[in-house]
mmCIF file of C-alpha atoms and ligand atoms in Angstrom:
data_model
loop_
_atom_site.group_PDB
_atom_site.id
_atom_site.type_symbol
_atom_site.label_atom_id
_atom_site.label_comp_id
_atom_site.label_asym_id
_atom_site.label_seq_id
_atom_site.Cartn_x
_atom_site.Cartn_y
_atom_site.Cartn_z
ATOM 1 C CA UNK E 1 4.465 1.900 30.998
ATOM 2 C CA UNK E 2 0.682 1.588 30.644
ATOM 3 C CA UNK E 3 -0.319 -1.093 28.319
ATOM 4 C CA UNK E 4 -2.136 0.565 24.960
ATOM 5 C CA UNK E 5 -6.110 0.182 25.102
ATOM 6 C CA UNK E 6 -7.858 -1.845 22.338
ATOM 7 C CA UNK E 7 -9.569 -0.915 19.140
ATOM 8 C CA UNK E 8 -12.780 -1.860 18.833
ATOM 9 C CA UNK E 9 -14.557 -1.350 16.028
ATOM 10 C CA UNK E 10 -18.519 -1.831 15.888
ATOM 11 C CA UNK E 11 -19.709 -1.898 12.372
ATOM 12 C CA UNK E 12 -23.478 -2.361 11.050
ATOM 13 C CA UNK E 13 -26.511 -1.410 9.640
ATOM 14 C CA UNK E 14 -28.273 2.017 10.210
ATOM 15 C CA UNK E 15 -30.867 1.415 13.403
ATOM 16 C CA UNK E 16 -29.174 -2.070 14.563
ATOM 17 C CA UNK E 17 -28.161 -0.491 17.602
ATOM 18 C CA UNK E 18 -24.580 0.371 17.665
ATOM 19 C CA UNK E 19 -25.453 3.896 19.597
ATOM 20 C CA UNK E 20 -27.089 2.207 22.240
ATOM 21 C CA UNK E 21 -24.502 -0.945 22.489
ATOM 22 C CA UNK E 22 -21.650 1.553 22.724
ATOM 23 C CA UNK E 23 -23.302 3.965 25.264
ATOM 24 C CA UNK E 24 -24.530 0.831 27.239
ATOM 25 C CA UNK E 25 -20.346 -0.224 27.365
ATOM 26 C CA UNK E 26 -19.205 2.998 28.209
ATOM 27 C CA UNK E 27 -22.019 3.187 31.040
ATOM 28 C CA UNK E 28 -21.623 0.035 32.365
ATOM 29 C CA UNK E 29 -18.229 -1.576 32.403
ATOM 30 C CA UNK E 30 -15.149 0.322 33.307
ATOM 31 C CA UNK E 31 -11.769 1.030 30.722
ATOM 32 C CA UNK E 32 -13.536 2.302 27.684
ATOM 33 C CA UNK E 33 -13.636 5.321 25.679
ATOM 34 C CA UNK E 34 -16.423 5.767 23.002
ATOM 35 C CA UNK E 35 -14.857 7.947 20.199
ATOM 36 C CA UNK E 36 -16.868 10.984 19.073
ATOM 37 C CA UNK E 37 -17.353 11.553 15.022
ATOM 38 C CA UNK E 38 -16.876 14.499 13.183
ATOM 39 C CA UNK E 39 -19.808 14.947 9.983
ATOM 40 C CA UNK E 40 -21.075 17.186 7.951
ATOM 41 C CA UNK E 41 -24.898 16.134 8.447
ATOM 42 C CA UNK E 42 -26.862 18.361 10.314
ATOM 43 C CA UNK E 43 -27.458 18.156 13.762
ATOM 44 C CA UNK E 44 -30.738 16.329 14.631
ATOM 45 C CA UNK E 45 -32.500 17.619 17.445
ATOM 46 C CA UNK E 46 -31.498 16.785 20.587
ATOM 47 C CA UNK E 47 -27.716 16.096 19.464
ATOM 48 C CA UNK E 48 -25.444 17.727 21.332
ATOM 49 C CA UNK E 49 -22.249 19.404 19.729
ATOM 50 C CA UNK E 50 -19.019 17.351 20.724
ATOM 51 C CA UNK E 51 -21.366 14.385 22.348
ATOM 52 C CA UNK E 52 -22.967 13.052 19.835
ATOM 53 C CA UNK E 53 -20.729 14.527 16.820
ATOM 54 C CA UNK E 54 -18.546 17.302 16.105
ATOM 55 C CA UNK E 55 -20.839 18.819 13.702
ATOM 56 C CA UNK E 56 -18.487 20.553 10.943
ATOM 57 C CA UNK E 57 -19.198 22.227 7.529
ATOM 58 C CA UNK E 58 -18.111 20.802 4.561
ATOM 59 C CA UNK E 59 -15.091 23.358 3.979
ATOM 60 C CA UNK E 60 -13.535 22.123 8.055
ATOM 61 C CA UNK E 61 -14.061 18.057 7.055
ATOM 62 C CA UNK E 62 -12.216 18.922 4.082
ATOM 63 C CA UNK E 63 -9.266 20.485 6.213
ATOM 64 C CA UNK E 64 -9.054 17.920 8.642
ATOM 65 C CA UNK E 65 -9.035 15.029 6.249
ATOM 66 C CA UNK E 66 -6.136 16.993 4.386
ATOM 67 C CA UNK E 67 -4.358 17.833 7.529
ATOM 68 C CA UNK E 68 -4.104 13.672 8.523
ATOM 69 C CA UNK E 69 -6.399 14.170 11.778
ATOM 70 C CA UNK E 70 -8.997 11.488 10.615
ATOM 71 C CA UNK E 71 -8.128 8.045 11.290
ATOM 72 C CA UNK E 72 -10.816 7.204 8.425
ATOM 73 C CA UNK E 73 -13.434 8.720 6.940
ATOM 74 C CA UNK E 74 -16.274 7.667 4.561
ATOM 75 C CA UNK E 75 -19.206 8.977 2.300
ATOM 76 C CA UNK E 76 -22.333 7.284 3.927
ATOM 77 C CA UNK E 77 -25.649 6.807 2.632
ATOM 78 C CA UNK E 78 -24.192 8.856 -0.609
ATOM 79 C CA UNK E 79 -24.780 12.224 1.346
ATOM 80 C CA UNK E 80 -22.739 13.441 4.444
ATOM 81 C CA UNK E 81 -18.852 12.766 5.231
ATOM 82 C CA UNK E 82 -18.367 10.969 8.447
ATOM 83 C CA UNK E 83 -14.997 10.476 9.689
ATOM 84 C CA UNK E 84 -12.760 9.626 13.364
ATOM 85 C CA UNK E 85 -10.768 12.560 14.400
ATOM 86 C CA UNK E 86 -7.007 10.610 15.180
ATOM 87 C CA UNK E 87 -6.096 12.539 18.111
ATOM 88 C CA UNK E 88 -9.286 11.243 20.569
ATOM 89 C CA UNK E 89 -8.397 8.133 20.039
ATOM 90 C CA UNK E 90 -4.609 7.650 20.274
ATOM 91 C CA UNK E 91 -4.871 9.389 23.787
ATOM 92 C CA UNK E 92 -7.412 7.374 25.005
ATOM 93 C CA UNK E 93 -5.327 4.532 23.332
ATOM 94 C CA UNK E 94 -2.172 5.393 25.158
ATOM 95 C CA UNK E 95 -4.020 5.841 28.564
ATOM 96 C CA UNK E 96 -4.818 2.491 28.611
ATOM 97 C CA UNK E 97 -8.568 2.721 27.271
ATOM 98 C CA UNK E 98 -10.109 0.337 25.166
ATOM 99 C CA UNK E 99 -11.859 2.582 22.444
ATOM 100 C CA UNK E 100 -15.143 1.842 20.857
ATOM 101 C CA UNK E 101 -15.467 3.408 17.358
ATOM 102 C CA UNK E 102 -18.966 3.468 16.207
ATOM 103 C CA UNK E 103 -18.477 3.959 12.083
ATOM 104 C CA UNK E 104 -19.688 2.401 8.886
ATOM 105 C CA UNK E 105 -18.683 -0.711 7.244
ATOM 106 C CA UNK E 106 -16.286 1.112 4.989
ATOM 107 C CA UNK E 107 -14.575 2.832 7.868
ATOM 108 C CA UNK E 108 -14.283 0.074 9.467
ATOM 109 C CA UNK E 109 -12.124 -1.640 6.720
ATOM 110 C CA UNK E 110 -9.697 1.381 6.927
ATOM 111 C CA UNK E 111 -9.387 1.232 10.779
ATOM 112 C CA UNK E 112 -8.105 -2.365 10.026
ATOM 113 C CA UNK E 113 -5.725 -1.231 7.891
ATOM 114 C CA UNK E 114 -3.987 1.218 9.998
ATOM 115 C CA UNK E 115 -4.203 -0.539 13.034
ATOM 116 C CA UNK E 116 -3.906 -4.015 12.118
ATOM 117 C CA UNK E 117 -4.422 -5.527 16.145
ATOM 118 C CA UNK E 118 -8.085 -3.440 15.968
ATOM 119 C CA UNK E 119 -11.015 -5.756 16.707
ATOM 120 C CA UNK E 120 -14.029 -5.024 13.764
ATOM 121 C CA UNK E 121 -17.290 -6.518 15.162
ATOM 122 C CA UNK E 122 -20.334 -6.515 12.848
ATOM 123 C CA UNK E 123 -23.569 -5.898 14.511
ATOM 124 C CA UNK E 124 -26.303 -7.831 12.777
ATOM 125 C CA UNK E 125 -30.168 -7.390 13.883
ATOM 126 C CA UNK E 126 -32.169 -10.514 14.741
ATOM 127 C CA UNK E 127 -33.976 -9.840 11.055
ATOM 128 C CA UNK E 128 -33.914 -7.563 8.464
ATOM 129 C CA UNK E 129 -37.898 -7.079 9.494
ATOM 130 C CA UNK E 130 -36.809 -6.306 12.539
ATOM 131 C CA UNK E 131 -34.358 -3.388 10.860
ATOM 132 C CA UNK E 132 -37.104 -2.185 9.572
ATOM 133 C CA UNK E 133 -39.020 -2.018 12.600
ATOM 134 C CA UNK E 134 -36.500 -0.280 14.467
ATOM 135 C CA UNK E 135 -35.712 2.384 11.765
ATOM 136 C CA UNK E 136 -39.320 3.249 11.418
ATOM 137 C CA UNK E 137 -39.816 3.478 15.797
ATOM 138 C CA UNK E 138 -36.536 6.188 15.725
ATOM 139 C CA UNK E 139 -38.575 8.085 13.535
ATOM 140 C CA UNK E 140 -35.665 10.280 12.159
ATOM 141 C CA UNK E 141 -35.572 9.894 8.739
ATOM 142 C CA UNK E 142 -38.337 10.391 5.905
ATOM 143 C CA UNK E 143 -39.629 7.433 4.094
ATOM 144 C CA UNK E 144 -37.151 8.058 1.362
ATOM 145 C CA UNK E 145 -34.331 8.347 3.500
ATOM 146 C CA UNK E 146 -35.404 4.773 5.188
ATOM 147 C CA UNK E 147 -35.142 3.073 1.634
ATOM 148 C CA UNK E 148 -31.972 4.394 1.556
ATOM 149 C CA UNK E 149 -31.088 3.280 4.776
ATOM 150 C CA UNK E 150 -32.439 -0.293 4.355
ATOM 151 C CA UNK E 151 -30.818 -0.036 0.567
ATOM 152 C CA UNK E 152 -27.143 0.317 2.471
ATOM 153 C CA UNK E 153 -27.797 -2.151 4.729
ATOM 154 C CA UNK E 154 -28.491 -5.056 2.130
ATOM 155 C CA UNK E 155 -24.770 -3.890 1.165
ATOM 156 C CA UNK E 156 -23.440 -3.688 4.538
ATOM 157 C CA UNK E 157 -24.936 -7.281 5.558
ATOM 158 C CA UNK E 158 -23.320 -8.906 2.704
ATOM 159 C CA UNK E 159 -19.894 -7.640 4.253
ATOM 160 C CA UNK E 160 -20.222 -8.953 7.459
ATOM 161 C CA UNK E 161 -17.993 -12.075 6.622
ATOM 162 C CA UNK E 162 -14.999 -10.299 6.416
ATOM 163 C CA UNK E 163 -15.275 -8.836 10.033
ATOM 164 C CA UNK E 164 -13.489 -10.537 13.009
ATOM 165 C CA UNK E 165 -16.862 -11.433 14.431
ATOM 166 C CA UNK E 166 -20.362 -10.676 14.158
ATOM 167 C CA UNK E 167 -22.952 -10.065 17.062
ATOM 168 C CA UNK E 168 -26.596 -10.172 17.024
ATOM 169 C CA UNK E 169 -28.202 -7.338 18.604
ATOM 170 C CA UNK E 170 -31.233 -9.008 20.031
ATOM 171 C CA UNK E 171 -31.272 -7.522 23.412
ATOM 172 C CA UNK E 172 -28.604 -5.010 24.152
ATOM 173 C CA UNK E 173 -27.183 -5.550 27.859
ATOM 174 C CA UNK E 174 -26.478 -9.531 26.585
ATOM 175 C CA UNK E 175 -25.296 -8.411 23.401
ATOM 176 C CA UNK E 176 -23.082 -5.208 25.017
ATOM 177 C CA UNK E 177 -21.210 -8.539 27.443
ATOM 178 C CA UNK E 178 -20.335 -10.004 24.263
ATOM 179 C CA UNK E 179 -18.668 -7.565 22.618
ATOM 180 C CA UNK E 180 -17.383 -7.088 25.999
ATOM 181 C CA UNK E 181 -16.018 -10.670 26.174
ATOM 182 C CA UNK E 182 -15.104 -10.756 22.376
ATOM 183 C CA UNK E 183 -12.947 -7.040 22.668
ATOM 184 C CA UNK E 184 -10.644 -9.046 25.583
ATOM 185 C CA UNK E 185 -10.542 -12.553 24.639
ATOM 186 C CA UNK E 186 -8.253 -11.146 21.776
HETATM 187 P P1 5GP C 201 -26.286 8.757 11.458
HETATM 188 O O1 5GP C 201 -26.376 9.854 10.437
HETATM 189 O O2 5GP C 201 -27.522 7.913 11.511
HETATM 190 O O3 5GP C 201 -25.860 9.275 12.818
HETATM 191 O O4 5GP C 201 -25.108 7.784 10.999
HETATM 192 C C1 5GP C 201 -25.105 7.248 9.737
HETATM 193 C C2 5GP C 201 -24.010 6.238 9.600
HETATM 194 O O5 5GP C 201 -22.722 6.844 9.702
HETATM 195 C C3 5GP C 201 -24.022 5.133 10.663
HETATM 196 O O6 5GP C 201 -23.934 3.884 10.027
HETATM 197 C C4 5GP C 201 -22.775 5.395 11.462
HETATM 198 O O7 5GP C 201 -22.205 4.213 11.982
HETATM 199 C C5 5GP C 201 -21.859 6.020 10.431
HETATM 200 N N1 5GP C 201 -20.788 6.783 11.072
HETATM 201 C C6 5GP C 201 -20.872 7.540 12.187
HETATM 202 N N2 5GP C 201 -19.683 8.070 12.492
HETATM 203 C C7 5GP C 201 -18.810 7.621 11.567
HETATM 204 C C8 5GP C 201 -17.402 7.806 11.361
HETATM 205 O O8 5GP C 201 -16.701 8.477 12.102
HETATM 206 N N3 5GP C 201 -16.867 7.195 10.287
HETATM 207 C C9 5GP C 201 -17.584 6.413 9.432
HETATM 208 N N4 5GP C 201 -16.932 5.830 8.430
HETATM 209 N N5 5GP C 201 -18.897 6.209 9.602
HETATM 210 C C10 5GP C 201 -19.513 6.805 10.651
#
């Protein structure tokens, strides 16, 4: 019997990072499977439909959360529903793929929950200045929404002592072979 893939979960503040650490896995080391979301925000240009999310109204979140297909889900930023759609996942799981969930920090707590052997890694930036540098080069979000942002991160940086380990994302190919390292050295 294949051996079941890992959980990895890769929490952290909006902008750290996590999209690029997670692509940057999946690109460049072999075994892994990066889980696509489901959410009710709107599609930002240039996302793709079933690559970057499964964009979904509110009325088909609702459905799916009461039909059991999200392994969590989570309000973020106080606006859209975010959530992991089960099935993904336990395939990948049962093929043998380690799977890299890139969610929020409450998320992440219920992924522990249900799969107690999961691996939640916080991804920290080098400074909160530096957050705040990368949020404003995206350029995706209005001022207000960037006080937001930087408003949930205080939050989410105060939670980072309950993960299994936290990460500094100070340059991404070092920071992707620690996560790397960390995912099998468990
Ligand atoms: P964005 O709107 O910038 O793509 O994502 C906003 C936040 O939602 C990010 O912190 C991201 O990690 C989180 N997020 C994305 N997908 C999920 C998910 O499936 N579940 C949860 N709980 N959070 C998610």
């Amino acid at each position: 019997m294949t051996q079941l893939g890992k959980l990895i979960v890769m929490a952290g503040p909006s902008a750290v990072g996590k999209g690029t650490l997670a692509k940057f896995i999946v690109d460049n080391y072999q075994g892994f499977h990066l889980s696509v979301s489901a959410t009710t925000r709107p599609a930002r240009s240039g996302e793709v439909d079933g690559v970057s999310y499964l964009f979904v109204s509110d009325a088909e979140f609702t459905e799916m959360v009461a039909a059991g297909q999200m392994l969590e889900w989570a309000t973020v930023h106080g606006k859209h529903s975010y959530g992991t759609p089960r099935e993904g996942v336990d395939k990948a799981l049962e093929q043998g793929l380690n799977v890299l969930l890139e969610i929020d920090v409450q998320g992440a707590f219920q992924v522990k929950e249900a799969f107690p052997g999961s691996v939640l890694v916080f991804v920290k930036p080098p400074s909160f200045e530096e957050l705040r540098n990368r949020l404003d080069k995206r350029g995706t979000e209005s001022e207000k929404e960037k006080q937001i942002r930087l408003e949930t991160a205080e939050v989410e940086l105060a939670q980072a002592e309950f993960f299994d380990f936290v990460v500094i994302n100070d340059e991404v190919a070092r920071c992707a072979q620690e996560v790397v390292d960390l995912s099998q050295s468990t």
